[in-house]
Short mmCIF file of N, CA and C in Angstrom, two decimals:
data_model
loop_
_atom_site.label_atom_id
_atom_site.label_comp_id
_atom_site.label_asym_id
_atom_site.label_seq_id
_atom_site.Cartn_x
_atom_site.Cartn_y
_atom_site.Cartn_z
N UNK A 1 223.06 107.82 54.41
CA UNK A 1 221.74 108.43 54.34
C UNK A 1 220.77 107.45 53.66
N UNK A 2 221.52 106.80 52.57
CA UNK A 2 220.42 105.57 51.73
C UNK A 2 220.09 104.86 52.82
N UNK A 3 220.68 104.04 53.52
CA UNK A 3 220.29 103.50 54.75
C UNK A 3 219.03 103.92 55.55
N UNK A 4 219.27 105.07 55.77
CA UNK A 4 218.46 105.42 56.69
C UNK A 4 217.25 105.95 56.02
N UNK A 5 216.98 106.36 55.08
CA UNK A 5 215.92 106.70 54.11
C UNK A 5 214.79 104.97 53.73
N UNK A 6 215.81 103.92 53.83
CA UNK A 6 215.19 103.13 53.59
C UNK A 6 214.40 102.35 54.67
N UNK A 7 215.19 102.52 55.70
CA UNK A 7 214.37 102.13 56.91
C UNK A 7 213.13 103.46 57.14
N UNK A 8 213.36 104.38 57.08
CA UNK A 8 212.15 105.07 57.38
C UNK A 8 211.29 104.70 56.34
N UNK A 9 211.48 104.31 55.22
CA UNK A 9 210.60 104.17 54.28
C UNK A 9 209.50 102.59 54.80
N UNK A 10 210.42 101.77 55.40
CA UNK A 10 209.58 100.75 55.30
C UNK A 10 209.12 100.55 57.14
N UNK A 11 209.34 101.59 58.10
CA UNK A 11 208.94 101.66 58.89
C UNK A 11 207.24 102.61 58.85
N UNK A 12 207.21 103.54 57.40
CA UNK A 12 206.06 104.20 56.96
C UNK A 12 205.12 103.09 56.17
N UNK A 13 205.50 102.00 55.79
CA UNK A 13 204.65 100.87 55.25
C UNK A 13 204.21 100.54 56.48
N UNK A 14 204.39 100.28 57.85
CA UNK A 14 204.29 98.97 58.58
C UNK A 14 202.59 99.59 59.31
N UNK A 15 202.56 98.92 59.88
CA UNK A 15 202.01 99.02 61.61
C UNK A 15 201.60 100.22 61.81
N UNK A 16 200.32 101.13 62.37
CA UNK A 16 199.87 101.67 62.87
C UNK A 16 201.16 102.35 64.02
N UNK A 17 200.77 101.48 64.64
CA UNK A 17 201.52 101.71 65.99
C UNK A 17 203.60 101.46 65.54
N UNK A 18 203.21 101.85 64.32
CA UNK A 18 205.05 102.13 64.15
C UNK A 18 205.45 103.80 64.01
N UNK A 19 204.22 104.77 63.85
CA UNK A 19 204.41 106.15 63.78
C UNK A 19 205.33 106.43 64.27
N UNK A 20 205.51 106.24 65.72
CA UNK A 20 207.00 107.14 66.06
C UNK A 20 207.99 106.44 65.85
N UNK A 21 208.10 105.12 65.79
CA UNK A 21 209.33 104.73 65.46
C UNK A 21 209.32 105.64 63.77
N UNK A 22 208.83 105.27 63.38
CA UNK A 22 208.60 106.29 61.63
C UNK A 22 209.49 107.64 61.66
N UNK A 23 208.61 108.62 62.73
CA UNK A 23 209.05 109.87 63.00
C UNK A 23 210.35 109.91 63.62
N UNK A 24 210.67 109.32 64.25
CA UNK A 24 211.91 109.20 65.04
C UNK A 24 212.60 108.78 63.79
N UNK A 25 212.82 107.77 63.06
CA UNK A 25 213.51 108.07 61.71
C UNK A 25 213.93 108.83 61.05
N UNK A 26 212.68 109.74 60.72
CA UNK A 26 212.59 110.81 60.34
C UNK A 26 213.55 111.77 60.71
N UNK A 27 213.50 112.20 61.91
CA UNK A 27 214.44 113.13 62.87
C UNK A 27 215.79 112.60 62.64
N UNK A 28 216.26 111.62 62.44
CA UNK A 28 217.34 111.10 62.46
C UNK A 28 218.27 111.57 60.59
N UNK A 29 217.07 111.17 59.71
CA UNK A 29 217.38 111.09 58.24
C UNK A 29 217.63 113.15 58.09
N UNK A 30 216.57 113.52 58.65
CA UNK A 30 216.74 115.41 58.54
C UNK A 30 218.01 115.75 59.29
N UNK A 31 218.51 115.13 60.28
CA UNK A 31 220.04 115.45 61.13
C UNK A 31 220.95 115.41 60.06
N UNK A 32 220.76 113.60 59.55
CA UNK A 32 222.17 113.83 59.01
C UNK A 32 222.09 114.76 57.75
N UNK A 33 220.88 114.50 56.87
CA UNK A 33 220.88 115.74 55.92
C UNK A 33 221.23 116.94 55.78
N UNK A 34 220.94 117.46 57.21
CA UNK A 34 221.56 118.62 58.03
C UNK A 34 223.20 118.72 57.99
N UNK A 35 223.52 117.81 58.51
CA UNK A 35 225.32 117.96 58.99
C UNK A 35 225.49 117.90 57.37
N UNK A 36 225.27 117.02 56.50
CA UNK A 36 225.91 117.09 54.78
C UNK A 36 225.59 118.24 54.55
N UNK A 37 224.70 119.09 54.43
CA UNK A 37 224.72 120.43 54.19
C UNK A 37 225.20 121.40 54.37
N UNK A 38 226.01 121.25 56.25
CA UNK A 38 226.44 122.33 56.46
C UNK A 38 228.02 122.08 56.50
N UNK A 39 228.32 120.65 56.34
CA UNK A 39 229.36 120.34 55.68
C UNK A 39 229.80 121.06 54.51
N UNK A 40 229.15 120.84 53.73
CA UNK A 40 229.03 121.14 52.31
C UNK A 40 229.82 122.62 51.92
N UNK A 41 228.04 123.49 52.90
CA UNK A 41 228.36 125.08 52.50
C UNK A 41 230.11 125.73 53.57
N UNK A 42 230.06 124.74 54.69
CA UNK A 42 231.54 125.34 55.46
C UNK A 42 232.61 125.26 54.40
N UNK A 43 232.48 123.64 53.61
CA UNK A 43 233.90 123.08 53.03
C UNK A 43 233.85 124.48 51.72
N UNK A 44 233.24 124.77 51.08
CA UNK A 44 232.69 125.54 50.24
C UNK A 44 233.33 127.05 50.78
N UNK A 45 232.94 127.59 52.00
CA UNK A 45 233.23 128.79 51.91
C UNK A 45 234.44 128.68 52.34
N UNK A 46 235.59 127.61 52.96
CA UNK A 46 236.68 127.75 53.09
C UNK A 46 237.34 127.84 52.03
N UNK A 47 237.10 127.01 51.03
CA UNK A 47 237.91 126.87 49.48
C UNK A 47 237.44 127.95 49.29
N UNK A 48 236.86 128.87 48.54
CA UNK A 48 236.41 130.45 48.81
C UNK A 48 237.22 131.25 49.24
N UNK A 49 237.48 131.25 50.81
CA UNK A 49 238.54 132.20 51.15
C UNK A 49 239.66 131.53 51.10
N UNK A 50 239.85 130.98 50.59
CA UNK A 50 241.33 130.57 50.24
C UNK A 50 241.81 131.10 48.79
N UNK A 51 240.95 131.62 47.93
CA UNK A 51 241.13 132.02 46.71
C UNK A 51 241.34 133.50 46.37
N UNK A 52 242.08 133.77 45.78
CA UNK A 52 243.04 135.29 45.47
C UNK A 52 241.48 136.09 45.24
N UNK A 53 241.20 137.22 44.62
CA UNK A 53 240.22 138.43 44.74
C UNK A 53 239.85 137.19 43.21
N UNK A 54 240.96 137.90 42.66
CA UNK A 54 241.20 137.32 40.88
C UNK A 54 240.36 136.34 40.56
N UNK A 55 240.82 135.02 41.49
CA UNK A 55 240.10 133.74 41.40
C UNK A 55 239.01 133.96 41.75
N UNK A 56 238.39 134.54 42.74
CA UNK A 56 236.82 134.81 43.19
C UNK A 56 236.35 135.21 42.48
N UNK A 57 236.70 135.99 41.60
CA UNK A 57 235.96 136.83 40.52
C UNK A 57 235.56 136.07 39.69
N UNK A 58 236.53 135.21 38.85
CA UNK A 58 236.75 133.84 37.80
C UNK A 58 235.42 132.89 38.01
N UNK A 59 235.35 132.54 39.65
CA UNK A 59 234.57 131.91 40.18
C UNK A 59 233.13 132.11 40.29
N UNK A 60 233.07 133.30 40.21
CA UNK A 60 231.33 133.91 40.05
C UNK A 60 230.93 134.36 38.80
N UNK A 61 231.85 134.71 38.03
CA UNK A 61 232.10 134.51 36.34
C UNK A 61 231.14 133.15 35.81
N UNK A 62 232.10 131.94 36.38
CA UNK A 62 231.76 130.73 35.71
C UNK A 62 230.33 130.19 36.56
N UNK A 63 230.07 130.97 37.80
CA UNK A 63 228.82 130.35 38.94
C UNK A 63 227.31 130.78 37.47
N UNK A 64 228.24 132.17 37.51
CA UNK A 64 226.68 133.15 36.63
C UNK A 64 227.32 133.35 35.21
N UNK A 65 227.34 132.57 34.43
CA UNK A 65 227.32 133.39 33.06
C UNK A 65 226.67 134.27 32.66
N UNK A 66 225.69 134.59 33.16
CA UNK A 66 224.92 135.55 32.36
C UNK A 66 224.77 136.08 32.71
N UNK A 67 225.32 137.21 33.78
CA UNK A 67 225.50 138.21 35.05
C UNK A 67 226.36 139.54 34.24
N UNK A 68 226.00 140.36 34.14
CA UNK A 68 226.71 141.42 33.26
C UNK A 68 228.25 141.56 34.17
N UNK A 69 229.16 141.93 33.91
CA UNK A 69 230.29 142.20 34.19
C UNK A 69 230.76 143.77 34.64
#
């Protein structure tokens, strides 16, 4: 993603006539941002259901401390 953040960055310095190459960057840097995210929340809710009631509980315990019980 650093990669690609940096080329859009210096494709937004250049040239007039570099806009869409710019935007087209753009589209590219929000994709993969996209897939890490939904990476993220899938890998997330599998470890989740993989966990006893017990452990889930433990788990939203330590998410919210300050959540009355």
């Amino acid at each position: 993603i650093q990669d690609e953040m940096e080329t859009m960055a210096t494709l937004s310095k250049g040239a007039p006539d570099d806009e869409q190459r710019a935007l087209a960057q753009l589209d590219k840097v929000l994709s993969i941002e996209n897939q890490v995210k939904r990476t993220q929340l899938e890998l997330s809710i599998r470890i989740k259901n993989k966990l006893t009631a017990e452990q889930q509980m433990k788990l939203q315990e330590l998410r919210n401390p300050h959540m009355p019980r």
